[in-house]
Every structure is written in structure tokens, then in C-alpha cells.
mmCIF file of C-alpha atoms in Angstrom:
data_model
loop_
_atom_site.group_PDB
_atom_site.id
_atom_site.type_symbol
_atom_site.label_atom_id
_atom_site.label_comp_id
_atom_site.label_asym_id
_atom_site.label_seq_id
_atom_site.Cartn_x
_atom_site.Cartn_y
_atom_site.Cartn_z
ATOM 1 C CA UNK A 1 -44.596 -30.121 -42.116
ATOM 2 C CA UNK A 2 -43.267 -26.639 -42.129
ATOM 3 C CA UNK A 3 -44.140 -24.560 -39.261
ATOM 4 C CA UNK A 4 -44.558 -20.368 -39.451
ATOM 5 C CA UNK A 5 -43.340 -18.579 -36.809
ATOM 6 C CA UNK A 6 -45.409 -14.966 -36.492
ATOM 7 C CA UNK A 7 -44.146 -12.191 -33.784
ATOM 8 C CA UNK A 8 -47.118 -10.058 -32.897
ATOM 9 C CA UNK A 9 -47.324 -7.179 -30.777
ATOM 10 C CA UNK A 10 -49.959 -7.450 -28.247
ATOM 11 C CA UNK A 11 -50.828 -4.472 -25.683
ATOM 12 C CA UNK A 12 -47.074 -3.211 -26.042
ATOM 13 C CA UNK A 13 -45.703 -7.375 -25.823
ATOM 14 C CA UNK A 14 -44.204 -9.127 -28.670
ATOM 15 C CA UNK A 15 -45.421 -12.928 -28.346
ATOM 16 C CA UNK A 16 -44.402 -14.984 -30.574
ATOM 17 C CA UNK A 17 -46.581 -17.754 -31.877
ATOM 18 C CA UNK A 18 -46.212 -21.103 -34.386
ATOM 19 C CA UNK A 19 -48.872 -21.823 -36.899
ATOM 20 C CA UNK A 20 -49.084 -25.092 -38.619
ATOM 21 C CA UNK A 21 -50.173 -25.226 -42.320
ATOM 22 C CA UNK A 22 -52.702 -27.703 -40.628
ATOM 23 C CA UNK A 23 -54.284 -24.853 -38.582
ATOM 24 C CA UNK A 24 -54.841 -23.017 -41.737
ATOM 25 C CA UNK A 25 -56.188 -25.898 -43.390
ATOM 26 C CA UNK A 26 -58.703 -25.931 -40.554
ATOM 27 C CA UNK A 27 -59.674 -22.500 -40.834
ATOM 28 C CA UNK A 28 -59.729 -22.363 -44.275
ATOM 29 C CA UNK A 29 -61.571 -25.444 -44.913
#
């Protein structure tokens, strides 16, 4: 599958993180 790759900010950090449309899935479902 296709994987998303969000940059958050995070006290002043960037960090980077991948989310899998499976996660979503997860949380959606």
C-alpha cells in the first residue's frame, strides 16, 4: 500500500512520521 508521510512540529522539533492507510483503517473502524 501507499504510505503518508506527515512532518509535525513537536515542542519546537519537526519529527517526521509514516502512517499506513491500515492504521487509519484501525482507527476508523
Amino acid at each position: 500500500g501507499r504510505a503518508y508521510e506527515v512532518e509535525i512540529t513537536d515542542g519546537g522539533k519537526r519529527k517526521r512520521i509514516i502512517i499506513l492507510p491500515e492504521h487509519l483503517q484501525r482507527v476508523g473502524g
